Amino acid sequence: QVQLQESGPGLVKPSETLSLTCTVSGGSISNYYWSWIRQPPGKELESIGYIYYSGSTNYNPSLKSRVTMSVDTSKNQFSLKMSSVTAADTAVYYCARGQRVGNTGYHLDYWGQGTLVTVSS
Amino acid sequence: SYELTQPPSVSVSPGQTASISCSGDKLGSKYSCWYQQKPGQSPVLVIYQDTKRPSGIPERFSGSYSGNTATLTISGTQAMDEADYYCQAWDSSTVVFGGGTKLTVL
């Protein structure tokens, strides 16, 4: 059974960089897409972007200027960095495994438990 | 940017059928999927590729589509099905979620 676990600081100061890591266990990170999704308290899900195990990325256009994703296949981990955070970035951040279906579909079949990141001084 | 539209809320009586819609431009030419999210929990995939059900998801959950609208149907709705439901599609290589629908089982 594939399991994902997010880790990183739960509190980040405004204007600083949010950094999270997702560790994948029970399966290989190879040959899959890996997504980051966030959910502000009481609000809907928002895709931040995804990274293929080879390192190619795709980011949400609204966040693209502040987001960097990376993957470390040797550790079965992938990471998210988001710069210049504000209170609007306060959210539960989830990592998930993506399954791409040709050029017309993508779904997330395994999710981490999520980690709350609060942006506050 | 691409948008998926869901009704904010749907109510259903126990044992009845609940239907949640999701509409988007040219959605019929893309695969859609659905997630269930209960309070304080991570989303769970309940339907993918429009109509497929992952292992472990009860048969009462089904997906369909017509034109540019995808529909999640829950037959014989149970109290445990009360949750938020999100549709999701892939447009221009970007993952897009609908705004979510709160399903209330009265």
XYZ file of C-alpha atoms in Angstrom:
227
model
C 0.000 0.000 0.000
C 1.466 3.321 -1.087
C 1.700 5.915 1.670
C 2.674 9.555 1.492
C 3.778 11.754 4.388
C 4.264 15.495 4.297
C 6.862 17.110 6.524
C 8.058 20.635 7.132
C 7.564 23.698 9.326
C 4.037 24.410 10.442
C 4.721 28.112 10.833
C 6.337 30.384 8.267
C 6.872 34.128 8.504
C 5.457 36.458 5.858
C 7.809 37.064 2.911
C 9.790 33.923 3.718
C 9.895 30.619 1.828
C 7.649 27.684 2.620
C 9.402 24.326 2.247
C 7.729 20.941 2.397
C 8.842 17.409 1.630
C 6.717 14.393 0.810
C 8.114 10.954 1.548
C 6.679 8.052 -0.409
C 6.681 4.577 1.118
C 5.290 1.246 -0.029
C 6.105 1.940 -3.654
C 8.593 3.569 -5.974
C 8.507 7.215 -6.928
C 9.586 6.235 -10.427
C 7.204 6.286 -13.370
C 4.590 8.429 -11.629
C 3.543 12.042 -11.366
C 3.559 13.670 -7.940
C 1.281 16.527 -7.024
C 0.978 19.223 -4.407
C -2.492 20.482 -3.507
C -3.520 22.973 -0.854
C -6.731 23.828 0.923
C -7.176 27.054 2.921
C -9.268 26.540 6.063
C -12.904 26.075 5.103
C -12.204 26.482 1.396
C -11.833 24.355 -1.704
C -8.912 22.370 -3.029
C -6.345 24.134 -5.202
C -3.685 22.432 -7.288
C -0.217 23.912 -6.827
C 1.363 21.767 -9.515
C 3.054 18.458 -10.163
C 6.395 16.913 -10.954
C 7.215 13.790 -12.926
C 9.798 11.453 -11.427
C 12.193 12.509 -14.182
C 12.018 16.097 -12.922
C 9.714 17.760 -15.440
C 7.219 20.083 -13.817
C 3.937 21.880 -14.366
C 2.762 24.635 -12.048
C -0.538 26.392 -11.495
C -0.214 29.585 -13.556
C -1.424 31.688 -10.619
C 1.429 30.408 -8.413
C 4.092 29.707 -11.019
C 6.282 32.686 -10.195
C 6.698 31.576 -6.574
C 6.781 27.765 -6.797
C 9.602 25.296 -7.309
C 9.250 21.526 -7.119
C 12.000 18.946 -7.065
C 12.324 15.180 -6.759
C 14.913 12.927 -5.138
C 14.434 9.415 -6.437
C 17.200 8.027 -4.222
C 15.215 9.036 -1.140
C 11.758 8.429 -2.653
C 10.909 12.041 -1.862
C 9.667 15.100 -3.659
C 9.589 18.664 -2.411
C 7.811 21.992 -2.680
C 9.193 25.465 -2.187
C 6.959 28.524 -2.283
C 8.573 31.914 -1.910
C 7.336 35.273 -0.659
C 4.456 33.773 1.306
C 1.622 35.822 2.761
C -1.287 35.049 5.053
C -3.226 33.982 1.955
C -0.904 30.980 1.690
C -2.101 29.616 5.035
C -3.570 26.228 4.198
C -3.406 22.489 4.627
C -0.874 21.256 2.090
C -1.322 17.780 0.641
C 0.964 15.680 -1.487
C -0.536 13.038 -3.739
C 0.349 10.548 -6.465
C -0.871 11.401 -9.941
C -1.937 9.028 -12.672
C -1.913 10.588 -16.125
C -4.209 9.164 -18.789
C -2.907 10.165 -22.193
C -3.417 13.851 -22.851
C -6.938 14.018 -21.485
C -6.885 12.883 -17.895
C -5.071 13.011 -14.588
C -6.284 11.762 -11.233
C -4.843 11.508 -7.746
C -5.070 8.026 -6.296
C -3.046 8.275 -3.095
C -2.923 11.284 -0.776
C -0.900 12.228 2.250
C -2.621 13.182 5.477
C -1.900 16.850 4.889
C 0.022 19.360 6.941
C -1.212 22.743 8.106
C 1.098 25.600 7.263
C 0.330 28.911 8.902
C 1.876 32.117 7.638
C 2.212 34.538 10.500
C 4.805 36.689 12.181
C -8.142 29.833 -16.787
C -10.253 26.710 -16.907
C -13.154 26.431 -14.487
C -15.313 23.593 -13.230
C -18.693 24.496 -11.763
C -20.416 22.481 -9.053
C -23.508 23.266 -6.991
C -22.468 24.428 -3.510
C -24.796 22.007 -1.769
C -27.007 18.993 -2.358
C -29.360 17.385 0.133
C -30.656 13.839 0.062
C -32.666 11.565 2.332
C -31.097 8.306 3.505
C -31.633 5.529 1.002
C -32.348 7.919 -1.852
C -30.175 8.801 -4.830
C -27.913 11.834 -4.781
C -26.580 13.424 -7.945
C -23.815 16.019 -8.062
C -23.009 17.783 -11.308
C -19.789 19.291 -12.592
C -19.717 21.390 -15.734
C -16.906 22.914 -17.722
C -16.042 24.034 -21.218
C -15.390 21.015 -23.434
C -15.405 18.794 -20.349
C -16.819 16.037 -22.529
C -13.470 15.796 -24.301
C -11.542 15.321 -21.058
C -11.588 12.695 -18.352
C -13.079 13.817 -15.061
C -12.751 12.336 -11.626
C -14.345 12.767 -8.211
C -13.061 12.952 -4.650
C -14.857 12.575 -1.338
C -13.564 14.592 1.601
C -14.890 14.198 5.112
C -14.135 16.811 7.794
C -10.534 16.730 8.943
C -9.586 14.037 6.432
C -7.702 13.896 3.158
C -9.663 13.583 -0.071
C -10.368 10.067 -1.337
C -10.689 9.219 -5.033
C -14.129 7.698 -5.663
C -14.427 7.915 -9.474
C -11.762 8.308 -12.155
C -11.768 8.412 -15.951
C -15.427 9.502 -15.828
C -16.904 6.178 -14.786
C -14.299 3.930 -13.157
C -14.413 3.088 -9.486
C -11.180 2.441 -7.535
C -10.825 -0.741 -5.553
C -12.574 -0.460 -2.200
C -15.108 2.166 -3.269
C -18.688 0.937 -2.785
C -20.740 0.129 -5.872
C -23.312 2.760 -4.895
C -20.874 5.382 -6.239
C -21.018 5.821 -10.005
C -19.965 8.400 -12.540
C -21.403 9.459 -15.859
C -21.199 12.302 -18.325
C -23.344 13.998 -20.902
C -22.075 16.744 -23.108
C -19.951 19.034 -20.973
C -21.332 17.883 -17.651
C -20.013 15.093 -15.464
C -22.228 13.640 -12.762
C -21.451 11.737 -9.585
C -24.357 9.571 -8.473
C -24.683 7.926 -5.091
C -27.410 5.312 -4.997
C -28.938 4.292 -1.699
C -27.159 7.158 0.054
C -26.011 6.419 3.585
C -25.286 8.751 6.466
C -21.591 7.959 6.088
C -21.671 9.511 2.590
C -22.181 12.986 4.037
C -19.084 14.850 2.903
C -17.699 17.395 0.477
C -17.295 16.167 -3.082
C -14.908 17.670 -5.609
C -14.701 17.057 -9.326
C -11.365 17.442 -11.055
C -10.189 17.563 -14.655
C -6.971 18.185 -16.558
C -6.803 21.130 -18.910
C -3.739 22.308 -20.795
C -1.647 20.015 -18.599
C -2.984 21.734 -15.487
C -4.975 20.068 -12.709
C -8.241 21.894 -12.041
C -10.688 21.285 -9.196
C -14.306 22.278 -8.985
C -15.438 24.419 -6.089
C -16.843 21.448 -4.195
C -20.335 20.325 -3.225
C -21.416 19.718 0.335
C -23.641 16.648 0.426
C -26.018 16.596 3.356
C -27.861 13.407 4.228
C -30.992 14.473 6.101
